[in-house]
XYZ file of C-alpha atoms in Angstrom:
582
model
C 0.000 0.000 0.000
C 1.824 3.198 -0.725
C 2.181 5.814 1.981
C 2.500 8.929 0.623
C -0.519 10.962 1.718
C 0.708 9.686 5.503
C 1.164 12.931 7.526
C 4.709 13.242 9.405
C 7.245 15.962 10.002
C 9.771 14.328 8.029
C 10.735 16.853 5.034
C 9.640 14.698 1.577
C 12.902 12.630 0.767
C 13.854 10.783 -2.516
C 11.501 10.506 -4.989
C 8.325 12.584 -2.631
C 10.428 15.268 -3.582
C 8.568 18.123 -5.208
C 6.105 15.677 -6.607
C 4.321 17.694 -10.245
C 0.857 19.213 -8.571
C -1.764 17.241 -10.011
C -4.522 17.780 -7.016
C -3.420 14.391 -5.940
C -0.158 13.946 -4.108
C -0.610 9.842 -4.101
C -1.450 10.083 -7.672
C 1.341 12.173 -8.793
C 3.694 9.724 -7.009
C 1.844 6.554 -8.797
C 2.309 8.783 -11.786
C 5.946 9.801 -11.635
C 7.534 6.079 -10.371
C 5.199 4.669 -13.098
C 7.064 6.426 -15.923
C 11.026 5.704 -13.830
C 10.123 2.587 -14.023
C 9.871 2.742 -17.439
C 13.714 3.186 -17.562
C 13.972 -0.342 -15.579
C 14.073 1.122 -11.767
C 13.110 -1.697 -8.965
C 11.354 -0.388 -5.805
C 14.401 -1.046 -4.250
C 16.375 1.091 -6.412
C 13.457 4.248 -6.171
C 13.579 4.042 -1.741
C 17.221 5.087 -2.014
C 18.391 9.113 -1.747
C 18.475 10.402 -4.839
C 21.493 11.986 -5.886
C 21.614 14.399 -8.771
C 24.172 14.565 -11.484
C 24.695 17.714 -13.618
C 25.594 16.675 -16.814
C 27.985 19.723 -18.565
C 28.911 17.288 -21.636
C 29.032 18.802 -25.064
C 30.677 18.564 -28.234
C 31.174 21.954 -28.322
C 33.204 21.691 -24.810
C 36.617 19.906 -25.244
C 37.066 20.670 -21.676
C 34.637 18.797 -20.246
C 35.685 15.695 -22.533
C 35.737 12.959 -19.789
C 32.473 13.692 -18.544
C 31.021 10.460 -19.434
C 33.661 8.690 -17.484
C 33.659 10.964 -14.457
C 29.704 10.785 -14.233
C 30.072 6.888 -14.569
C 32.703 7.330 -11.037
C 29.963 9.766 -9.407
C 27.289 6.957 -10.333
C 29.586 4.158 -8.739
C 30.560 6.049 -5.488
C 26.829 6.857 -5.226
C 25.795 3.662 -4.965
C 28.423 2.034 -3.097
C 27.378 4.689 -0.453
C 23.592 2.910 -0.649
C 22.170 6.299 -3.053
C 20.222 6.344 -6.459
C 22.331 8.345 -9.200
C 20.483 10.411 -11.546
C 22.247 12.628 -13.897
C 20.735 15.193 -15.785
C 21.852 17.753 -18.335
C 22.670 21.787 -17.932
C 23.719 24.315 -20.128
C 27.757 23.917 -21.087
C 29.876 26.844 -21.813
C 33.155 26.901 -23.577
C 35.549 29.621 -23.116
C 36.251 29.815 -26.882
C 32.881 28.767 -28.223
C 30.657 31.515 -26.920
C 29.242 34.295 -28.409
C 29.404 37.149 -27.852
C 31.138 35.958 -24.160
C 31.210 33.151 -22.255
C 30.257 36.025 -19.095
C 27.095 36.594 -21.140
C 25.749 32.998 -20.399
C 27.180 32.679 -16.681
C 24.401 33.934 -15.224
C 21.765 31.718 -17.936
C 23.321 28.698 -16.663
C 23.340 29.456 -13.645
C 19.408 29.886 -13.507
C 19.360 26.709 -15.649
C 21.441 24.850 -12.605
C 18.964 26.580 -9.919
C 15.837 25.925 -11.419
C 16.732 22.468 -12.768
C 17.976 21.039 -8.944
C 14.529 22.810 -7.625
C 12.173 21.198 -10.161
C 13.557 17.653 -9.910
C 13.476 15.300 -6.634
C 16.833 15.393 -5.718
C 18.527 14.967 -1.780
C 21.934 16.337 -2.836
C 23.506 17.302 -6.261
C 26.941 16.242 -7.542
C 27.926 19.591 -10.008
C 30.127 18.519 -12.413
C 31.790 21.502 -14.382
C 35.962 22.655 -15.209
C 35.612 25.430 -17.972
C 35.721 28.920 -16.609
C 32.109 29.759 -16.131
C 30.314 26.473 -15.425
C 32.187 26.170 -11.846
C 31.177 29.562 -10.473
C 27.242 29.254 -12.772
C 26.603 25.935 -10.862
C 27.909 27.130 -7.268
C 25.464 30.274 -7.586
C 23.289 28.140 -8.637
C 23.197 25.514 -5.913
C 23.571 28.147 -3.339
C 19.912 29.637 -4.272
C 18.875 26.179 -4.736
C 19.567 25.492 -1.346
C 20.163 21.400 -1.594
C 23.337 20.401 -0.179
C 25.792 20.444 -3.184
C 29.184 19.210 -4.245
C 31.190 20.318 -6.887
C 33.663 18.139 -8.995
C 35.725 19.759 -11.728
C 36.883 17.920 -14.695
C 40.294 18.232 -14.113
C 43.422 20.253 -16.073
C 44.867 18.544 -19.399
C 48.061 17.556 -20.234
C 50.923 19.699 -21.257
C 52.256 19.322 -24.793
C 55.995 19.812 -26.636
C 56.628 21.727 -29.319
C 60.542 21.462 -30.465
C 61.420 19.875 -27.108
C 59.472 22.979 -24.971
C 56.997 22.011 -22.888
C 54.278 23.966 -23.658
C 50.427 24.586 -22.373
C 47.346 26.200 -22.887
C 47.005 29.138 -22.676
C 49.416 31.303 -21.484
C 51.925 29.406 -23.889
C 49.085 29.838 -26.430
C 49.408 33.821 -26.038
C 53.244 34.229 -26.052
C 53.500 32.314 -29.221
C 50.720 34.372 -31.075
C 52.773 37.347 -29.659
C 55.690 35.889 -31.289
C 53.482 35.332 -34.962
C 52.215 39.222 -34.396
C 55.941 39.827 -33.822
C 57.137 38.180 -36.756
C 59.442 36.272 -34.748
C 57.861 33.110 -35.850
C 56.321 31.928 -39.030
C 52.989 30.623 -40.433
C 54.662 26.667 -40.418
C 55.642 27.384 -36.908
C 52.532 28.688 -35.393
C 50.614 26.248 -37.298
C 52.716 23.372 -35.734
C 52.873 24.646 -32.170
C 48.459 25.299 -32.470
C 48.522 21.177 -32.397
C 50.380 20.976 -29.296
C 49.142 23.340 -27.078
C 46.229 21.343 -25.982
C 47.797 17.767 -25.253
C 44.452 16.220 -24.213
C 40.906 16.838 -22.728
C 40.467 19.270 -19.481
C 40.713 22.758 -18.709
C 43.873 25.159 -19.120
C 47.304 23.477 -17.668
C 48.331 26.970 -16.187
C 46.909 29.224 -13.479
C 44.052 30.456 -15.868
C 40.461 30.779 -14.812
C 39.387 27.333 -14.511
C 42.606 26.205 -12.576
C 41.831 29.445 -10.304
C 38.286 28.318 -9.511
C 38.721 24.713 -8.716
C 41.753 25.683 -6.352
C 39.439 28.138 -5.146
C 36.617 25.997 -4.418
C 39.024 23.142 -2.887
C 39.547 26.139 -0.206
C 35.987 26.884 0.071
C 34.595 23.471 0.825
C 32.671 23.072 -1.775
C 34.980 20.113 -3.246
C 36.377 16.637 -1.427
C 39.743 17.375 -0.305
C 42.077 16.950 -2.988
C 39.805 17.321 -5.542
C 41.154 20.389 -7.435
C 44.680 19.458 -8.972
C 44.552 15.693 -10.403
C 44.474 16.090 -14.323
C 41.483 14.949 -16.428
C 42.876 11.779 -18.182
C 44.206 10.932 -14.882
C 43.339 7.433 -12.818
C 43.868 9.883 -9.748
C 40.991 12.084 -11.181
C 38.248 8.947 -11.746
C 38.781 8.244 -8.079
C 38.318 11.248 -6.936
C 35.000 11.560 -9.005
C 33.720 8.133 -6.871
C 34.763 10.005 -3.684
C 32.673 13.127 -4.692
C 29.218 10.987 -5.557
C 30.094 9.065 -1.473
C 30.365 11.917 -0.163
C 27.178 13.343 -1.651
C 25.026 10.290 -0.031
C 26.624 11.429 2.916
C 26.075 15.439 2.404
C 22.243 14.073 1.666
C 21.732 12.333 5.035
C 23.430 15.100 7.181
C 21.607 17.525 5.322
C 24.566 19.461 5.214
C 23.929 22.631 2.538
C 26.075 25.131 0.789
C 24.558 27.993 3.558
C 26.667 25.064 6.146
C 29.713 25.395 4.318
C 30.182 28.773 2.276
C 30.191 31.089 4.813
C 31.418 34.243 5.184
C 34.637 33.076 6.533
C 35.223 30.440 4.528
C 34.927 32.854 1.359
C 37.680 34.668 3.469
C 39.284 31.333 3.062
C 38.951 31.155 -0.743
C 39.543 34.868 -1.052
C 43.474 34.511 0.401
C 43.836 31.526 -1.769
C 42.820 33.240 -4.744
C 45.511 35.323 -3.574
C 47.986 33.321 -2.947
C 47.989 30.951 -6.211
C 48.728 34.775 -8.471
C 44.479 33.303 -9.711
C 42.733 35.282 -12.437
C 41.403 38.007 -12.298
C 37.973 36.518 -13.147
C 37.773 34.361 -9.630
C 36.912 37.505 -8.174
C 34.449 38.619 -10.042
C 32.920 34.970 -9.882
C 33.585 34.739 -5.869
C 31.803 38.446 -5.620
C 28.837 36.607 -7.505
C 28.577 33.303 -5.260
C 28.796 35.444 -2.307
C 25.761 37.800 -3.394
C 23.494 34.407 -3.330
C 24.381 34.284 0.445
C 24.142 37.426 1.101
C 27.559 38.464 1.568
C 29.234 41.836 -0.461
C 33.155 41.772 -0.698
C 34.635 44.645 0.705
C 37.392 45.501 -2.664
C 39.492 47.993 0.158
C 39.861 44.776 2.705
C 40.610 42.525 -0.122
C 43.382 44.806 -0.830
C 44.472 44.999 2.340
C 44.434 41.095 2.584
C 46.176 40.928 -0.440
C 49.135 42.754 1.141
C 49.876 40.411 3.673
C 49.201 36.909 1.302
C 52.429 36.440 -0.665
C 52.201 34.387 -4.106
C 53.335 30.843 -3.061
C 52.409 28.807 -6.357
C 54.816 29.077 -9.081
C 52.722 28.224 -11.843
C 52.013 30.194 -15.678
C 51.387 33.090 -15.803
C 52.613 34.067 -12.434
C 55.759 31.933 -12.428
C 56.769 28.566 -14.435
C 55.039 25.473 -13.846
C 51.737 24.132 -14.740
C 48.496 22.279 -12.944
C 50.012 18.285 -13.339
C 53.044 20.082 -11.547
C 51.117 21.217 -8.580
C 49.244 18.140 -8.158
C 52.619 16.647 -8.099
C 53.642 18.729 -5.244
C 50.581 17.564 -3.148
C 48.064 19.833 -4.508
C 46.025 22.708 -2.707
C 46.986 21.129 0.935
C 50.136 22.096 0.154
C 49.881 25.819 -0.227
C 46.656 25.919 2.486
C 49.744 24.456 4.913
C 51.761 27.408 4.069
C 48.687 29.507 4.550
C 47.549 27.921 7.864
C 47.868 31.008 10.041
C 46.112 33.441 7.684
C 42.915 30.671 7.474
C 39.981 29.642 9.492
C 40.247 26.259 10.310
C 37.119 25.904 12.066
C 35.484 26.296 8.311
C 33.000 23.344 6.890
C 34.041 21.261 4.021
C 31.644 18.723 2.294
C 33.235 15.677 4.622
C 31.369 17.292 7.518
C 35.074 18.088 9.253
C 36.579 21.333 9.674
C 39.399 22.448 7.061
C 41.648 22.105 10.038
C 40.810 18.855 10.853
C 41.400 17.646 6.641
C 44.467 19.738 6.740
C 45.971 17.729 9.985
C 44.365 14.355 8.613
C 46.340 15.061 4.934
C 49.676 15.067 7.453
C 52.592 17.277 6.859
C 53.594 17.505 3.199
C 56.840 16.367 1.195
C 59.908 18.579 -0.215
C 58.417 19.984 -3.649
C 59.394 23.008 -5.752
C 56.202 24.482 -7.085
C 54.515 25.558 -3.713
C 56.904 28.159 -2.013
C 57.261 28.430 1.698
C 55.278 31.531 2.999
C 59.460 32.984 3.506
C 60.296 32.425 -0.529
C 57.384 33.964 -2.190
C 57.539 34.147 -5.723
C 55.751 37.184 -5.180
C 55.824 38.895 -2.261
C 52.240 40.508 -2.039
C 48.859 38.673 -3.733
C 48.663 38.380 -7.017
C 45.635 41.114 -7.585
C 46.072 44.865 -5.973
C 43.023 46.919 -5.955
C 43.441 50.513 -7.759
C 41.373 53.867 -7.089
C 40.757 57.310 -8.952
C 39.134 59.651 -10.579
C 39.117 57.125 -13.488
C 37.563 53.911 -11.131
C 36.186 55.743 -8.238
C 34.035 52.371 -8.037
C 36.924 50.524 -7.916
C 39.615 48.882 -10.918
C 42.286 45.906 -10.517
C 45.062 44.919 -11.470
C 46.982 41.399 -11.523
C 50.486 42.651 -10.274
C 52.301 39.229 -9.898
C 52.016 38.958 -14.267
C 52.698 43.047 -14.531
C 55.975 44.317 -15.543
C 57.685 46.009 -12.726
C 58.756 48.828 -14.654
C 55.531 49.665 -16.046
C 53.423 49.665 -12.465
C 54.465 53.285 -11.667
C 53.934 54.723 -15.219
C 52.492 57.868 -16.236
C 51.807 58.455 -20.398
C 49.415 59.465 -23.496
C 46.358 57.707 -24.004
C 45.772 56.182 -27.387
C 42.129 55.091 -27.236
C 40.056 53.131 -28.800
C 35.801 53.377 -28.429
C 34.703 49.656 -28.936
C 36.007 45.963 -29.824
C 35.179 47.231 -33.586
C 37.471 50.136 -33.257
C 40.405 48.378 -31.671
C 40.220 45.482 -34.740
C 40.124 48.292 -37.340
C 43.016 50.225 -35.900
C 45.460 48.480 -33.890
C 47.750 47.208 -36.403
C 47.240 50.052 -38.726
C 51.027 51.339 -39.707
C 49.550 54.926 -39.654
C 48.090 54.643 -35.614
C 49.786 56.831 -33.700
C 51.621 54.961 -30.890
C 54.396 54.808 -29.106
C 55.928 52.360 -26.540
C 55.379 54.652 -23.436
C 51.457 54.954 -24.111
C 48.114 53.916 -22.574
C 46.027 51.755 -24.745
C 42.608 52.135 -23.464
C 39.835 50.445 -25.038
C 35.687 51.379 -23.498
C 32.967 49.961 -24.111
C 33.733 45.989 -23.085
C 32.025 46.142 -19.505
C 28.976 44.163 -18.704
C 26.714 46.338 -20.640
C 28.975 47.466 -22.586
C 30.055 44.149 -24.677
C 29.052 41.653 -22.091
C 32.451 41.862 -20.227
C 34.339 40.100 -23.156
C 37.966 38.915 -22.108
C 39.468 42.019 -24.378
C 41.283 43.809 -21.802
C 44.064 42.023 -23.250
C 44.623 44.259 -26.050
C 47.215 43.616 -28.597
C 50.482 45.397 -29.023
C 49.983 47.241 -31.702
C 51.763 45.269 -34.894
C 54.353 47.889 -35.572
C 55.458 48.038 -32.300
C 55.364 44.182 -31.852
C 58.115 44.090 -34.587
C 60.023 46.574 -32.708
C 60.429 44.248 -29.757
C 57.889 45.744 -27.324
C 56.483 42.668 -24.974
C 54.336 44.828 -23.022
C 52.211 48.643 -22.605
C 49.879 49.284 -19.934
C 46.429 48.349 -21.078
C 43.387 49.932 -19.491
C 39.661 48.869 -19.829
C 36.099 47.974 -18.097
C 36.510 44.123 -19.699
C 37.913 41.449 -18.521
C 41.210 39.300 -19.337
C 41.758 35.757 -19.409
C 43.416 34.088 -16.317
C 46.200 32.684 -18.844
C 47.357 35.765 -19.738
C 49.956 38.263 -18.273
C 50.880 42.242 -18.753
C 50.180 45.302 -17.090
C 46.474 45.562 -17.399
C 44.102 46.971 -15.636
C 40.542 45.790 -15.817
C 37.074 45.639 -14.437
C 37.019 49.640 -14.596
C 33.901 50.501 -12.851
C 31.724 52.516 -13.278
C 31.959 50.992 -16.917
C 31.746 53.505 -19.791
C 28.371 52.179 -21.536
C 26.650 53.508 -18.217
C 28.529 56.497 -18.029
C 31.655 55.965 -16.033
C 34.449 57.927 -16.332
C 35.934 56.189 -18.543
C 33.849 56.959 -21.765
C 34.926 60.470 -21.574
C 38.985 59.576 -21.847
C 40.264 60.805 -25.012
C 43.503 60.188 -27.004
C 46.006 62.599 -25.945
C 45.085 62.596 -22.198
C 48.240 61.661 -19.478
C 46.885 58.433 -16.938
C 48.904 57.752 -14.150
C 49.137 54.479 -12.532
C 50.409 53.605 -9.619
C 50.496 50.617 -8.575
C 52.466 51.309 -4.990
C 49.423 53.900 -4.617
C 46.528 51.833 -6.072
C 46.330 54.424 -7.967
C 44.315 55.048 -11.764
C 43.809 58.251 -12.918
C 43.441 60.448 -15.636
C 45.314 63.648 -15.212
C 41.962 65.885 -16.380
C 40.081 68.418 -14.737
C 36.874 67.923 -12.888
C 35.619 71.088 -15.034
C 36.970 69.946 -18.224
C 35.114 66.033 -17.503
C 32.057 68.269 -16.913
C 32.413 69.759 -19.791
C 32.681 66.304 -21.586
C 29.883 64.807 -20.102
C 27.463 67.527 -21.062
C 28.781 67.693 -24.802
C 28.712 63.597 -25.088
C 25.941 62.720 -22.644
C 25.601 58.026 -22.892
C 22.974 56.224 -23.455
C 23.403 53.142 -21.684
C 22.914 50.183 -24.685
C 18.981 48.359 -24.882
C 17.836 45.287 -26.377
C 14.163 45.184 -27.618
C 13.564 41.210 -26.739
C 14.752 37.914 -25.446
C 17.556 37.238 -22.801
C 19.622 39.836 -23.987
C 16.909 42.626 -22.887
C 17.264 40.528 -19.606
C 20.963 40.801 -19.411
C 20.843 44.236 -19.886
C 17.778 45.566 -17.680
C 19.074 43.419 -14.424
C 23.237 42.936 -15.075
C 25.083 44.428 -12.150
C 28.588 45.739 -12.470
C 31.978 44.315 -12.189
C 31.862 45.021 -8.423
C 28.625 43.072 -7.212
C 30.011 40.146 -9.451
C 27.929 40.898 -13.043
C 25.239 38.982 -11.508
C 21.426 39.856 -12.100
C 20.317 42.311 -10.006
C 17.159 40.160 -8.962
C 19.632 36.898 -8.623
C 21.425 38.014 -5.299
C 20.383 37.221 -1.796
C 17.136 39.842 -0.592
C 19.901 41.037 2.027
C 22.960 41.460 2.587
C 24.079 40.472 6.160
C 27.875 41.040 6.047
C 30.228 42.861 4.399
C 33.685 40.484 3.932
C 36.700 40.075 4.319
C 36.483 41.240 7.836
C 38.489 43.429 9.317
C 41.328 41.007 10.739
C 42.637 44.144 13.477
């Protein structure tokens, strides 16, 4: 006799789980096992937990290759651990398949996550993403979902050689364009070296954007210890996968949720490693976003001031030399949080239901290794992002100092601007631009609004000068820029200058001074003469007559409440991190 319209306390478990509304709660239970059972299910099988899967598999997504072998792991752990695996698939994003942006769909799939673990029975979910947006997407997503959660990342691939170099994607993918734009190299070599760079499935080998967020999440608890660094064709990486769909069985009886576990320290937590590991710029626009679902807004002054006591400690591309197989090598993320130990809270959640202390003591004390410093031999000896204010940002820009040239972060010179992406493509090799070594490139018009934060802040050097042997210019603009790459850039200009920020009202010819020492950006123009300029050129912020672009562009916030939707981010915000450490 089934039981389901017996009345107990008990929250609906399994399968009772947000039964369809049909009038009839017996009925729509009779209806829903009645069509599982078409797929072979036993009873048995349906009594279980029910532990979702999300599915990020595509053809268009080389890094998420070995998703059909890591969900058949999840499924195996799952059930070893007594649950019922169901996967189920999401939106995927590639970094170099999406148009206009990759940013542009964050926020899409992150609904799609949300929405899709609320309207099927689930007890816990098992997110399975590794390219730059689907790990932060499905952790704001499960955070407004509420379930408890667990994210597993796909894993880094393999390095490559190209004439006996070891080379990697992407940062390795950027220096040798250089070298084409350069003319250093030729069309046989480039062509040759584009078959290497990627040696297998898995996200970027170097410290780029998805190696930033899985390291990232390791610290935040969202991820079985050890779960960041093993590489995705690796035996190491399959086991961790059955670890992560036990755990979840576990997760689902404790009902232990992300609000449990991402807390406002333990994004302090994640904040110093992102830090620490010289991590793209990106993870903090992401971490802003995840912490907005909890109600927590990230204080850009304290980050700064955080980031001046957290050395660099992981010598991997761009920041230093090695790449993701190396750290994992070296012991992983427990490796640097050692180092880090006094700067953390180790009374922090992770998905085991232990503290991060009590993983870091039960991981014991390391091994001699050369790719995680000791907090004494930085390879950097502040964080790897410095916060910059001025008349330019007075909402805040950044700036990732551990890939900047030293000689270029106090730097005064002429701007040389360019309006949009469209300008910048017609100009910036003409022979005729004029340009000169010392200059500012600064390109508007690529914020969230804007462009939908494209990852152009990483402008070219302009051909002519390329030949002449110049590696790097400081580049200013309200975009963003990838995680692989390096320079003296400074991004995430806010206000952005499709709303009306300063920064639409630069013109070529202006002096900019930056200073890094100072966290300083600013353009050396008169308040009267920017008054001037904004009553001439008044902007009109960009509209879309229909669909989810008209969305994007009505509700996107800016770069410094994480380019979230407005109407996405907890009702209230009940702390303002990190916290004040005097």
């Amino acid at each position: 006799m089934d039981d389901s319209n017996k009345k107990d306390d008990k929250p609906a478990e399994g399968l009772r789980k947000g039964l369809t509304s049909y009038g009839d709660s017996g009925f729509s239970l009779f209806l829903r096992k009645a069509f599982i059972k078409g797929a072979g299910y036993t009873d048995n099988a349906l009594d279980r937990p029910v532990i979702g899967i999300a599915n990020t598999g595509s053809a268009y997504n080389p890094c998420h290759g070995n998703m059909p072998q890591l969900i058949e792991a999840v499924k195996r752990g799952v059930m070893l651990a007594g649950g019922l695996p169901m996967d189920f698939p999401t939106i995927s994003i590639h970094e170099s398949f999406a148009s206009p942006t990759s940013m542009y769909l964050r926020n899409l799939m992150s609904i799609d996550t949300e929405e899709m673990i609320r309207a099927q029975p689930m007890d816990a979910v098992v997110l399975i993403g590794g390219c730059d947006k689907t790990v932060p997407a499905q952790l704001m997503g499960a955070a407004s979902a509420g379930i408890p959660a667990i994210q597993l990342v796909t894993g880094s691939m393999l390095t490559g050689s190209h004439r006996a170099e070891r080379v990697g994607a992407c940062t390795d993918c950027r220096r040798y364009w250089g070298k084409y734009r350069a003319e250093e190299i030729d069309g046989e070599e480039i062509a040759d070296v584009n078959n290497q760079l990627v040696a297998s499935v898995g996200t970027c080998s170097v410290m780029g954007t998805a190696s930033t967020m899985a390291c990232v999440t390791e610290a935040l608890g969202m991820m079985v210890p050890g779960g960041a660094s093993p590489p995705a064709v690796t035996a190491d990486r399959i086991r961790v996968a059955e670890r992560t769909g036990a755990t979840a069985v576990a997760m689902a009886k404790q009902g232990l949720t992300p609000d449990k576990i991402m807390t406002g320290k333990a994004f302090e937590n994640a904040l110093r490693v992102l830090l620490a590991i010289g991590g793209s710029t990106n993870g903090i626009i992401h971490l802003t976003a995840m912490a907005g679902r909890l109600g927590f807004d990230i204080d850009l002054e304290r980050l700064d001031a955080m980031g001046r006591e957290t050395p660099v400690l992981i010598d991997l591309k761009p920041s230093g030399q090695y790449y993701m197989e190396d750290l994992h090598k070296a012991g992983g993320v427990h490796a640097l949080l050692r180092e880090l130990k006094p700067l953390l809270h180790l009374d922090t959640l992770t998905v085991t239901g232990r503290t991060l202390g009590e993983e870091l003591e039960s991981a014991g004390p390391g091994f001699p290794q050369n790719v995680v410093r000791p907090f004494s031999q930085p390879i950097y000896p502040q964080g790897g992002i410095a916060v910059l204010r001025g008349n330019l940002a007075p909402g805040g820009a950044i700036i990732k100092q551990s890939a900047a040239n030293p000689e270029l972060m106090e730097h005064e010179g002429r701007a040389v601007v360019f309006e949009n992406l469209e300008d910048l493509v017609t100009r910036i090799d003409d022979e005729d631009l004029d340009v000169k070594a010392d200059d500012v490139l600064v390109l508007k018009h690529i914020g969230p609004t804007g462009a939908s934060m494209p990852e152009a802040g990483y402008m070219p050097i302009p051909k002519k000068l390329a030949r002449a042997g110049v590696k790097d210019m400081v580049r200013i603009s309200d975009g963003r820029m990838s995680g692989t790459a390096a320079g003296t850039i400074v991004l995430h200009v806010t206000p952005e200058s499709a709303v009306g920020g300063p920064l639409a009202y630069v013109k070529s010819g202006d002096r900019i001074r930056l200073s890094v020492k100072n966290r300083e950006i600013s353009m050396l123009v008169s308040e009267a003469e920017m008054e001037t300029r904004r009553k001439d050129n008044p902007v009109t912020p960009p509209t879309a007559e229909r669909g989810y672009r008209q969305l994007f562009l009505k509700c996107v916030t800016q770069a410094d409440k994480g380019v979230d939707f407005d109407f996405l981010r907890a009702g209230e915000t009940t702390e303002r991190i990190p916290r004040d450490r005097g």
